[in-house]
């Protein structure tokens, strides 16, 4: 086969591109140079090279649904369009029966995962959630329960006076299988104080994920980008995740979450262009060499951008969702009623030139499409 030779005039960029194609790990300074100097087509090429080494021509999706028990939250993150105070006409609080009825609605439907997350509720305690997990497990022993962001866990475990290990251990015994990536936002302490001053800090987020990994639960990691952060702060965020992944190997996927500017206190910032989304996906694929998967969460970014991101190193589109999440529709995403059929997801993946593979939460292959 003939080799494709690409001429890169800038010697520093040429060296970095070779390092990436040779599978070498980039330092934060090198990643910053690449981010600053490489044009979009080079970023796409390098990220796709890394992606193909990890997962070949496969792109993953799963069949899942979300439960958001309540949007009442003790915190007040400035970017959040979702949380409401108790009594607000836009607030909701599902009863235990309503939550279990949502699970029952999927009786006979071959979903493999339920994702449960929401506001940090002031009075629902860890024992309430443990009972809930047991009841869900009884209804659907076959599906994986991915639930409670590190921020929700931090609050409920501290309120119970437990250590993280005791709290996560208790929930695990009652059926918790893995932890979603929410709550990471941006780790830089100064910026974090400006956008979400009250909730768990970076060290707490990382300690909770590390504890979960050591107890045998895997998790995802996220990063909220496209607001007031600098490229250096994005790279620092990813570096901390890369270091934890070196220690535990417990992260399944990294999920960049684009700041959506509808209806929140940071709306004035607007949104970054799609080229920035793609550059960011590519950089994360290149820099996070020890993460197997980069997820383009389509309800957040919209299905068109999600499809395009497959040319920038992402290899997972998340799932069918079935109109069960409100976080992004309330923040102005183009996906007002997020729901995709399996056939639509497969068609999206094929249209980008990849092979669609249905996975379960842990990326075991369920079916090749
Ligand atoms: O932590 C809130 C983000 C996250 C906005 O693990 C916003 O598989 C953009 O983490 N603009 C929660 N983002 C969602 C989350 C998630 C979603 C899907 C899959 C997984 C997974 C995890 O949503 C929050 C915050 O970073 N968020 N408001 C906003 N206006
Ligand atoms: Fe609460 Fe999460 Fe919204 Fe922050 S992002 S206010 S923790 S629901």
XYZ file of C-alpha atoms and ligand atoms in Angstrom:
407
model
C 0.000 0.000 0.000
C 1.267 3.477 -0.862
C 1.927 5.738 2.099
C 0.220 9.091 2.314
C 2.850 11.737 2.965
C 1.738 15.029 4.425
C 4.112 17.954 4.380
C 4.094 20.055 7.524
C 6.207 23.185 7.105
C 6.572 24.116 10.787
C 9.356 21.925 12.286
C 7.898 21.949 15.807
C 4.491 20.908 14.525
C 6.093 18.245 12.304
C 7.812 16.719 15.326
C 4.630 16.753 17.393
C 2.634 15.133 14.591
C 5.244 12.349 14.357
C 5.146 11.871 18.124
C 1.373 11.419 17.990
C 1.435 8.981 15.074
C 4.221 7.037 16.839
C 1.969 6.678 19.881
C 4.028 8.882 22.209
C 2.373 10.644 25.147
C 2.235 14.435 24.845
C 3.275 16.691 27.712
C 0.890 19.530 28.609
C 3.231 22.025 26.886
C 3.290 19.924 23.705
C -0.486 19.583 23.746
C -0.816 23.341 24.033
C 1.502 23.900 21.077
C -0.450 21.399 18.993
C -3.737 23.042 19.948
C -2.367 26.491 19.024
C -0.529 25.635 15.815
C -2.298 22.744 14.086
C -5.080 23.517 11.647
C -8.368 21.673 11.906
C -7.558 19.144 9.190
C -4.311 18.113 10.905
C -6.127 17.784 14.245
C -8.713 15.556 12.531
C -6.050 13.395 10.925
C -4.037 12.913 14.117
C -7.066 12.266 16.312
C -8.462 9.769 13.808
C -5.103 7.983 13.696
C -5.184 7.625 17.497
C -8.858 6.612 17.467
C -8.260 3.915 14.839
C -5.431 2.414 16.916
C -7.818 2.175 19.885
C -11.063 1.005 18.306
C -10.419 0.474 14.590
C -13.426 1.402 12.500
C -15.920 0.747 15.321
C -18.110 3.485 16.756
C -20.159 2.563 19.793
C -23.634 3.373 21.050
C -25.926 1.854 23.649
C -29.621 1.477 24.336
C -30.366 3.397 27.476
C -32.737 5.732 29.259
C -32.315 8.390 31.920
C -34.155 9.063 35.153
C -33.871 12.538 36.626
C -35.656 12.128 39.978
C -35.662 15.859 40.784
C -34.174 19.137 39.589
C -34.298 20.645 43.084
C -30.721 21.318 44.081
C -28.913 22.663 47.137
C -26.335 24.270 44.842
C -26.514 27.082 42.360
C -23.943 26.582 39.602
C -23.908 29.618 37.350
C -23.925 27.647 34.091
C -26.860 25.454 35.082
C -30.269 26.035 33.470
C -31.760 22.997 35.106
C -31.841 23.389 38.863
C -34.816 25.085 40.520
C -35.758 25.918 44.085
C -38.441 23.876 45.838
C -41.837 25.398 44.980
C -40.676 26.879 41.658
C -43.261 26.045 38.943
C -40.475 24.517 36.837
C -39.238 22.245 39.635
C -40.140 18.569 39.803
C -39.782 15.784 42.345
C -40.670 12.291 41.188
C -42.083 9.988 43.833
C -40.507 6.586 44.343
C -43.458 5.027 42.483
C -43.061 7.408 39.539
C -39.386 6.517 39.324
C -40.131 2.797 39.388
C -42.941 3.261 36.826
C -40.370 4.849 34.484
C -38.289 1.685 34.794
C -41.389 -0.468 34.187
C -42.158 1.490 30.984
C -39.104 -0.214 29.495
C -40.380 -3.734 30.290
C -39.592 -5.967 27.340
C -37.456 -3.291 25.640
C -33.838 -4.412 25.228
C -32.164 -1.453 26.974
C -28.911 -2.284 28.748
C -28.471 0.779 30.965
C -30.357 3.242 33.132
C -28.590 6.525 33.898
C -29.879 8.213 37.078
C -28.829 11.723 37.997
C -30.357 15.060 38.931
C -30.171 17.967 41.329
C -28.552 17.499 44.734
C -31.747 17.069 46.703
C -31.717 18.578 50.207
C -33.591 15.811 52.011
C -33.340 12.540 50.077
C -30.627 10.614 51.885
C -28.302 7.776 51.010
C -30.691 5.176 52.509
C -33.503 6.453 50.259
C -31.251 6.006 47.213
C -30.041 2.591 48.404
C -33.678 1.397 48.678
C -34.401 2.833 45.243
C -31.483 0.915 43.726
C -32.745 -2.322 45.285
C -36.231 -1.776 43.858
C -34.883 -0.973 40.377
C -32.698 -4.070 40.537
C -35.762 -6.188 41.368
C -37.662 -4.854 38.337
C -34.723 -5.071 35.904
C -32.000 -7.417 37.182
C -30.554 -7.479 33.664
C -29.624 -3.799 33.187
C -26.654 -1.809 34.387
C -27.366 1.017 36.847
C -25.136 4.042 36.264
C -26.086 6.613 38.865
C -25.221 9.684 40.931
C -22.493 12.118 39.938
C -19.548 12.651 42.288
C -21.259 15.862 43.438
C -24.452 14.027 44.424
C -22.403 11.286 46.080
C -20.279 13.778 48.012
C -23.388 15.427 49.482
C -25.327 12.290 50.404
C -22.275 10.536 51.857
C -21.180 13.529 53.949
C -24.742 14.014 55.230
C -24.735 10.371 56.350
C -21.434 10.865 58.189
C -19.775 8.105 56.188
C -16.432 7.849 54.445
C -16.562 7.808 50.627
C -15.593 4.172 50.708
C -18.446 3.289 53.115
C -21.008 5.314 51.148
C -20.088 4.032 47.703
C -19.732 0.516 49.150
C -23.291 0.705 50.546
C -24.752 1.845 47.204
C -22.737 -0.811 45.354
C -24.181 -3.523 47.640
C -27.672 -2.270 46.736
C -27.102 -2.447 42.983
C -25.044 0.531 41.838
C -22.822 -0.598 38.944
C -21.006 2.530 37.781
C -20.792 6.285 38.160
C -21.501 8.923 35.499
C -19.021 11.692 34.804
C -21.077 14.728 35.847
C -19.808 17.392 38.214
C -16.231 17.692 36.929
C -16.852 21.033 35.170
C -13.385 22.547 35.133
C -10.870 21.661 37.850
C -8.949 24.950 37.966
C -9.718 26.249 41.505
C -9.975 29.930 40.620
C -12.351 29.408 37.690
C -14.322 26.785 39.611
C -14.896 29.346 42.380
C -16.389 31.672 39.768
C -18.728 29.230 38.021
C -19.697 26.706 40.736
C -18.328 27.923 44.067
C -20.370 25.756 46.419
C -20.101 22.221 45.228
C -17.436 19.516 45.562
C -13.994 20.720 44.466
C -11.636 19.010 42.048
C -9.864 16.992 44.745
C -13.196 15.672 46.032
C -14.379 14.757 42.514
C -11.150 12.873 41.854
C -11.120 11.195 45.299
C -14.667 9.899 44.788
C -13.856 8.465 41.371
C -10.639 6.925 42.720
C -12.544 5.342 45.614
C -15.174 3.983 43.228
C -12.490 2.496 40.964
C -10.790 0.824 43.945
C -14.148 -0.704 44.974
C -14.584 -2.153 41.476
C -16.991 0.418 40.005
C -15.999 2.061 36.753
C -16.911 5.610 35.865
C -16.837 8.297 33.193
C -15.165 11.691 33.325
C -16.446 14.948 31.867
C -15.209 18.485 31.229
C -17.421 21.524 30.779
C -15.757 23.675 28.116
C -16.542 26.670 25.951
C -17.235 29.241 28.687
C -14.482 31.240 30.417
C -11.719 28.621 30.496
C -8.363 28.917 28.733
C -6.711 26.148 26.670
C -4.204 25.761 29.542
C -7.060 25.120 31.988
C -8.584 22.506 29.678
C -5.243 20.723 29.393
C -4.688 20.890 33.166
C -8.160 19.343 33.652
C -7.347 16.483 31.292
C -3.906 16.017 32.867
C -5.464 15.381 36.280
C -7.784 12.804 34.755
C -4.902 11.171 32.866
C -2.906 10.884 36.102
C -5.819 9.243 37.929
C -6.397 6.894 35.008
C -2.705 5.892 35.205
C -3.260 4.914 38.849
C -6.582 3.042 38.533
C -7.579 2.431 34.902
C -11.189 2.849 36.089
C -12.460 5.432 33.608
C -14.418 4.031 30.655
C -14.846 7.252 28.684
C -14.072 10.945 28.590
C -16.994 13.204 27.671
C -16.352 16.831 26.710
C -19.538 18.809 27.440
C -20.006 22.012 25.466
C -21.347 24.926 27.517
C -24.887 25.643 26.293
C -25.903 29.194 26.979
C -29.701 29.111 27.191
C -31.460 30.326 30.350
C -28.618 30.526 32.848
C -26.518 33.174 34.610
C -23.690 32.752 32.098
C -25.888 33.177 29.008
C -24.062 36.396 28.117
C -20.957 34.389 27.200
C -22.635 32.841 24.175
C -21.301 29.593 22.712
C -18.086 28.581 20.975
C -18.252 27.720 17.242
C -18.427 24.152 16.010
C -14.783 24.321 14.855
C -13.797 24.781 18.496
C -15.892 21.757 19.494
C -14.064 19.652 16.913
C -10.615 20.933 17.901
C -11.431 20.119 21.519
C -12.625 16.582 20.741
C -9.460 15.978 18.737
C -7.171 17.343 21.432
C -8.782 15.181 24.094
C -8.435 12.068 21.901
C -4.751 12.824 21.370
C -3.875 13.886 24.935
C -5.822 11.236 26.900
C -3.764 8.339 25.609
C -4.896 6.056 28.451
C -8.649 6.556 27.864
C -10.163 3.928 25.586
C -13.166 6.009 24.543
C -14.118 9.633 23.827
C -17.855 10.161 23.892
C -19.784 12.734 21.848
C -22.926 13.035 23.953
C -25.388 13.875 21.196
C -28.223 15.471 23.274
C -25.708 18.080 24.450
C -24.078 18.919 21.150
C -26.818 18.001 18.680
C -26.844 15.051 16.308
C -25.139 16.857 13.399
C -22.124 17.943 15.434
C -22.007 14.511 17.070
C -21.774 12.891 13.633
C -19.077 15.333 12.565
C -17.064 14.638 15.722
C -16.533 11.069 14.489
C -13.957 12.558 12.108
C -12.220 14.163 15.123
C -11.480 11.100 17.225
C -14.709 10.342 19.093
C -15.808 6.705 19.064
C -19.023 6.724 21.077
C -22.357 8.525 20.654
C -23.960 7.404 23.947
C -27.485 6.108 23.503
C -31.076 6.080 22.414
C -32.116 8.146 25.520
C -35.797 8.030 24.545
C -36.567 11.608 25.554
C -35.725 10.983 29.211
C -33.313 13.839 29.941
C -33.998 17.556 30.324
C -30.567 18.982 31.280
C -29.709 20.074 27.760
C -33.136 20.947 26.382
C -33.431 23.432 29.285
C -30.018 24.893 28.391
C -30.952 25.594 24.783
C -29.660 22.506 22.942
C -31.091 21.976 19.433
C -32.303 18.594 20.720
C -35.516 19.597 22.395
C -36.837 16.041 22.773
C -33.753 13.849 22.723
C -34.600 10.451 21.319
C -32.965 8.347 18.617
C -33.904 4.902 17.418
C -31.244 2.227 17.059
C -31.666 2.482 13.265
C -31.028 6.240 13.359
C -27.878 5.841 15.470
C -26.599 3.129 13.152
C -27.281 5.330 10.110
C -25.471 8.287 11.719
C -22.389 6.172 12.396
C -22.394 4.655 8.898
C -22.771 8.053 7.280
C -19.451 9.063 8.857
C -17.777 5.963 7.395
C -17.614 3.799 10.518
C -19.043 0.476 11.686
C -21.804 0.717 14.288
C -21.335 -1.451 17.374
C -23.923 -1.647 20.107
C -22.228 -1.843 23.505
C -23.221 -2.208 27.128
C -22.099 0.224 29.859
C -18.638 -1.403 30.095
C -18.158 -1.404 26.309
C -18.725 -5.140 25.958
C -19.989 -5.663 22.410
C -23.708 -6.488 22.372
C -24.241 -6.499 18.583
C -22.396 -5.487 15.416
C -24.738 -3.645 13.049
O -21.980 18.159 35.461
C -25.027 21.501 33.193
C -23.334 19.717 32.564
C -23.378 17.663 33.526
C -24.871 22.757 31.423
O -21.267 9.796 32.313
C -24.053 21.643 31.255
O -22.159 8.907 30.548
C -23.453 22.398 29.185
O -22.315 14.643 33.246
N -24.201 23.505 29.299
C -24.270 16.488 33.831
N -23.336 21.464 30.140
C -24.396 15.549 32.629
C -23.291 14.530 32.568
C -23.398 13.369 31.647
C -24.250 13.423 30.558
C -24.314 12.318 29.730
C -23.597 11.174 29.949
C -22.765 11.132 31.061
C -22.020 9.876 31.338
C -22.648 12.229 31.909
O -24.072 18.515 32.626
C -23.002 18.612 34.643
C -22.528 19.808 33.845
O -21.189 19.650 33.477
N -24.156 20.898 32.370
N -25.476 22.636 32.639
C -24.937 23.727 30.387
N -25.650 24.826 30.506
Fe -27.119 21.503 40.988
Fe -25.793 20.055 39.167
Fe -27.121 22.280 38.413
Fe -24.889 22.491 39.875
S -25.019 21.622 37.772
S -26.829 23.580 40.258
S -25.009 20.670 41.187
S -28.050 20.418 39.245
